[in-house]
Amino acid sequence: MRKIFLTVIFAYCLIINSAFASPHENGIDDFYFGQSLEEIQAQYELTNKEYDAKDNIVNYTAKISSLDFYGMNVSQPIILGFKDNKLCKISFSAFNLTLDEGSKLYNRIKEFASVQYGKPALPLSIMTIWYTDEINLSIMYLALEEDNKSAVFVTMEENTLSEELLAIFNH
């Protein structure tokens, strides 16, 4: 009986883990950092091209209805950033949440991201940031109390921090 119970618990943990496994060390779902602009354009329509001169990144918007990030209902469109025609940044959000929904979503993402990426470098009540060798992940919770609405913003980008800065943030 104990073996059956442990087997069921183990299987449940695997199912839960796979349900929230869409983020990975080098991107999210079908998007991988370093993926070419042409490869993504072959699958998705990219619109609203904007150049960010400060970061030397070209941003596009795209409607990606199947994007899953820890069960977050992603508002459309999302933003994909390219440097030298290679994917380097993915940004998206969830809007029109109640204060309670937004707070719960923010905390759920923090919990699961901490399991996957370790202790955050910057854990605040409304913003949390992780730095790894591969990625920088930031999530932010914005509450508009007068409207009883909130939003959660997520940005994952290819890590461009120097090894010295990365060491400071990861200790």
Short mmCIF file of C-alpha atoms in Angstrom, two decimals:
data_model
loop_
_atom_site.label_atom_id
_atom_site.label_comp_id
_atom_site.label_asym_id
_atom_site.label_seq_id
_atom_site.Cartn_x
_atom_site.Cartn_y
_atom_site.Cartn_z
CA MET A 1 0.00 0.00 0.00
CA ARG A 2 2.82 2.39 0.85
CA LYS A 3 4.50 1.72 -2.55
CA ILE A 4 1.26 2.49 -4.36
CA PHE A 5 0.83 5.72 -2.39
CA LEU A 6 4.41 6.82 -3.11
CA THR A 7 4.04 5.92 -6.79
CA VAL A 8 0.85 7.99 -7.05
CA ILE A 9 2.51 10.96 -5.31
CA PHE A 10 5.56 10.68 -7.60
CA ALA A 11 3.34 10.54 -10.72
CA TYR A 12 1.36 13.55 -9.49
CA CYS A 13 4.58 15.53 -8.97
CA LEU A 14 5.70 14.68 -12.51
CA ILE A 15 2.37 15.82 -13.94
CA ILE A 16 2.47 19.09 -11.99
CA ASN A 17 6.09 19.68 -13.01
CA SER A 18 5.33 19.08 -16.69
CA ALA A 19 2.31 21.41 -16.53
CA PHE A 20 4.64 24.22 -15.53
CA ALA A 21 7.64 23.19 -17.63
CA SER A 22 7.14 25.59 -20.51
CA PRO A 23 9.89 27.99 -19.40
CA HIS A 24 13.32 26.55 -20.00
CA GLU A 25 16.86 27.76 -19.47
CA ASN A 26 17.09 29.23 -22.96
CA GLY A 27 13.62 30.67 -23.62
CA ILE A 28 9.91 29.83 -23.37
CA ASP A 29 7.85 27.21 -25.21
CA ASP A 30 8.87 27.19 -28.90
CA PHE A 31 11.06 30.29 -28.54
CA TYR A 32 14.78 29.85 -27.95
CA PHE A 33 17.35 32.60 -27.60
CA GLY A 34 19.52 32.69 -30.69
CA GLN A 35 16.60 31.54 -32.88
CA SER A 36 16.64 33.40 -36.19
CA LEU A 37 14.11 36.07 -37.10
CA GLU A 38 13.34 34.17 -40.33
CA GLU A 39 12.59 30.94 -38.43
CA ILE A 40 10.09 32.68 -36.17
CA GLN A 41 8.53 34.64 -39.08
CA ALA A 42 7.94 31.32 -40.85
CA GLN A 43 5.62 30.30 -37.98
CA TYR A 44 4.20 33.57 -36.67
CA GLU A 45 3.21 36.95 -38.07
CA LEU A 46 5.43 39.64 -36.58
CA THR A 47 4.10 43.21 -36.70
CA ASN A 48 4.82 46.69 -35.31
CA LYS A 49 8.57 46.69 -35.85
CA GLU A 50 10.31 49.16 -33.51
CA TYR A 51 14.02 49.79 -33.06
CA ASP A 52 15.37 50.33 -29.54
CA ALA A 53 18.61 52.25 -30.16
CA LYS A 54 19.66 52.13 -26.50
CA ASP A 55 19.82 48.32 -26.44
CA ASN A 56 20.31 47.86 -30.21
CA ILE A 57 17.27 45.56 -30.31
CA VAL A 58 14.49 45.35 -32.90
CA ASN A 59 11.16 44.58 -31.21
CA TYR A 60 8.13 43.03 -32.89
CA THR A 61 4.68 42.19 -31.60
CA ALA A 62 3.17 38.77 -32.23
CA LYS A 63 -0.01 36.95 -31.32
CA ILE A 64 0.97 33.63 -29.76
CA SER A 65 -2.20 32.05 -28.43
CA SER A 66 -0.48 28.88 -27.21
CA LEU A 67 2.18 30.54 -25.04
CA ASP A 68 2.13 29.06 -21.54
CA PHE A 69 4.12 30.48 -18.65
CA TYR A 70 3.35 28.76 -15.36
CA GLY A 71 -0.34 28.65 -16.29
CA MET A 72 -0.51 32.42 -16.88
CA ASN A 73 -3.30 33.53 -19.23
CA VAL A 74 -1.09 35.70 -21.46
CA SER A 75 -2.62 38.88 -22.89
CA GLN A 76 -1.97 39.39 -26.59
CA PRO A 77 0.16 40.46 -28.33
CA ILE A 78 3.55 39.58 -26.85
CA ILE A 79 6.85 41.32 -27.69
CA LEU A 80 9.81 39.51 -29.23
CA GLY A 81 13.18 41.29 -29.30
CA PHE A 82 15.95 40.53 -31.81
CA LYS A 83 19.59 41.53 -31.83
CA ASP A 84 21.52 40.80 -35.04
CA ASN A 85 18.36 38.97 -36.27
CA LYS A 86 18.54 36.51 -33.33
CA LEU A 87 15.89 36.24 -30.62
CA CYS A 88 17.20 37.72 -27.38
CA LYS A 89 14.10 38.91 -25.47
CA ILE A 90 10.51 37.80 -24.80
CA SER A 91 8.04 40.09 -22.98
CA PHE A 92 4.39 39.51 -22.15
CA SER A 93 1.77 40.27 -19.53
CA ALA A 94 -1.61 39.43 -18.07
CA PHE A 95 -4.00 42.40 -17.82
CA ASN A 96 -7.42 43.05 -16.31
CA LEU A 97 -6.88 40.80 -13.32
CA THR A 98 -8.55 41.49 -9.99
CA LEU A 99 -6.15 42.50 -7.23
CA ASP A 100 -6.43 39.02 -5.74
CA GLU A 101 -5.90 37.25 -9.10
CA GLY A 102 -2.84 39.38 -9.88
CA SER A 103 -1.29 38.88 -6.46
CA LYS A 104 -1.85 35.11 -6.59
CA LEU A 105 -0.44 34.88 -10.13
CA TYR A 106 2.63 36.93 -9.19
CA ASN A 107 3.30 34.77 -6.13
CA ARG A 108 2.71 31.53 -8.06
CA ILE A 109 5.18 32.56 -10.77
CA LYS A 110 7.73 33.60 -8.09
CA GLU A 111 7.36 30.21 -6.40
CA PHE A 112 7.77 28.12 -9.55
CA ALA A 113 10.53 30.32 -11.00
CA SER A 114 12.44 30.02 -7.72
CA VAL A 115 12.31 26.25 -8.04
CA GLN A 116 13.57 26.40 -11.63
CA TYR A 117 16.07 29.29 -11.39
CA GLY A 118 17.01 29.34 -7.71
CA LYS A 119 17.02 32.22 -5.27
CA PRO A 120 16.12 35.52 -6.94
CA ALA A 121 18.80 38.21 -7.14
CA LEU A 122 16.24 40.93 -6.41
CA PRO A 123 13.18 39.77 -4.43
CA LEU A 124 10.78 42.64 -3.80
CA SER A 125 7.07 42.71 -3.04
CA ILE A 126 6.15 44.00 -6.53
CA MET A 127 9.17 42.94 -8.62
CA THR A 128 11.43 39.90 -8.64
CA ILE A 129 14.50 39.30 -10.82
CA TRP A 130 16.59 36.19 -11.44
CA TYR A 131 19.98 36.13 -13.17
CA THR A 132 21.40 32.83 -14.41
CA ASP A 133 24.24 31.99 -16.76
CA GLU A 134 21.72 31.82 -19.62
CA ILE A 135 18.85 34.19 -18.85
CA ASN A 136 17.60 37.20 -16.91
CA LEU A 137 13.99 36.82 -15.79
CA SER A 138 11.96 39.63 -14.26
CA ILE A 139 8.36 39.64 -13.12
CA MET A 140 6.44 42.64 -11.88
CA TYR A 141 3.07 43.04 -10.18
CA LEU A 142 1.17 46.29 -10.73
CA ALA A 143 -1.96 47.01 -8.68
CA LEU A 144 -4.43 49.75 -9.57
CA GLU A 145 -6.38 49.72 -6.33
CA GLU A 146 -8.82 52.48 -7.34
CA ASP A 147 -10.02 50.25 -10.21
CA ASN A 148 -9.60 46.96 -8.29
CA LYS A 149 -7.47 45.78 -11.24
CA SER A 150 -3.94 44.49 -11.55
CA ALA A 151 -1.46 43.21 -14.10
CA VAL A 152 1.59 40.96 -14.12
CA PHE A 153 4.49 41.69 -16.49
CA VAL A 154 7.17 39.16 -17.45
CA THR A 155 10.40 39.70 -19.37
CA MET A 156 12.89 36.96 -20.12
CA GLU A 157 16.04 37.92 -21.95
CA GLU A 158 19.30 36.37 -22.93
CA ASN A 159 21.90 37.04 -20.25
CA THR A 160 24.31 39.75 -21.30
CA LEU A 161 25.73 40.50 -17.85
CA SER A 162 29.46 40.17 -17.39
CA GLU A 163 30.71 37.30 -15.23
CA GLU A 164 31.70 39.80 -12.52
CA LEU A 165 28.19 41.29 -12.29
CA LEU A 166 26.58 37.86 -12.49
CA ALA A 167 28.72 36.70 -9.53
CA ILE A 168 27.58 39.71 -7.48
CA PHE A 169 23.88 39.06 -8.15
CA ASN A 170 24.07 35.30 -7.57
CA HIS A 171 25.71 35.55 -4.14
#
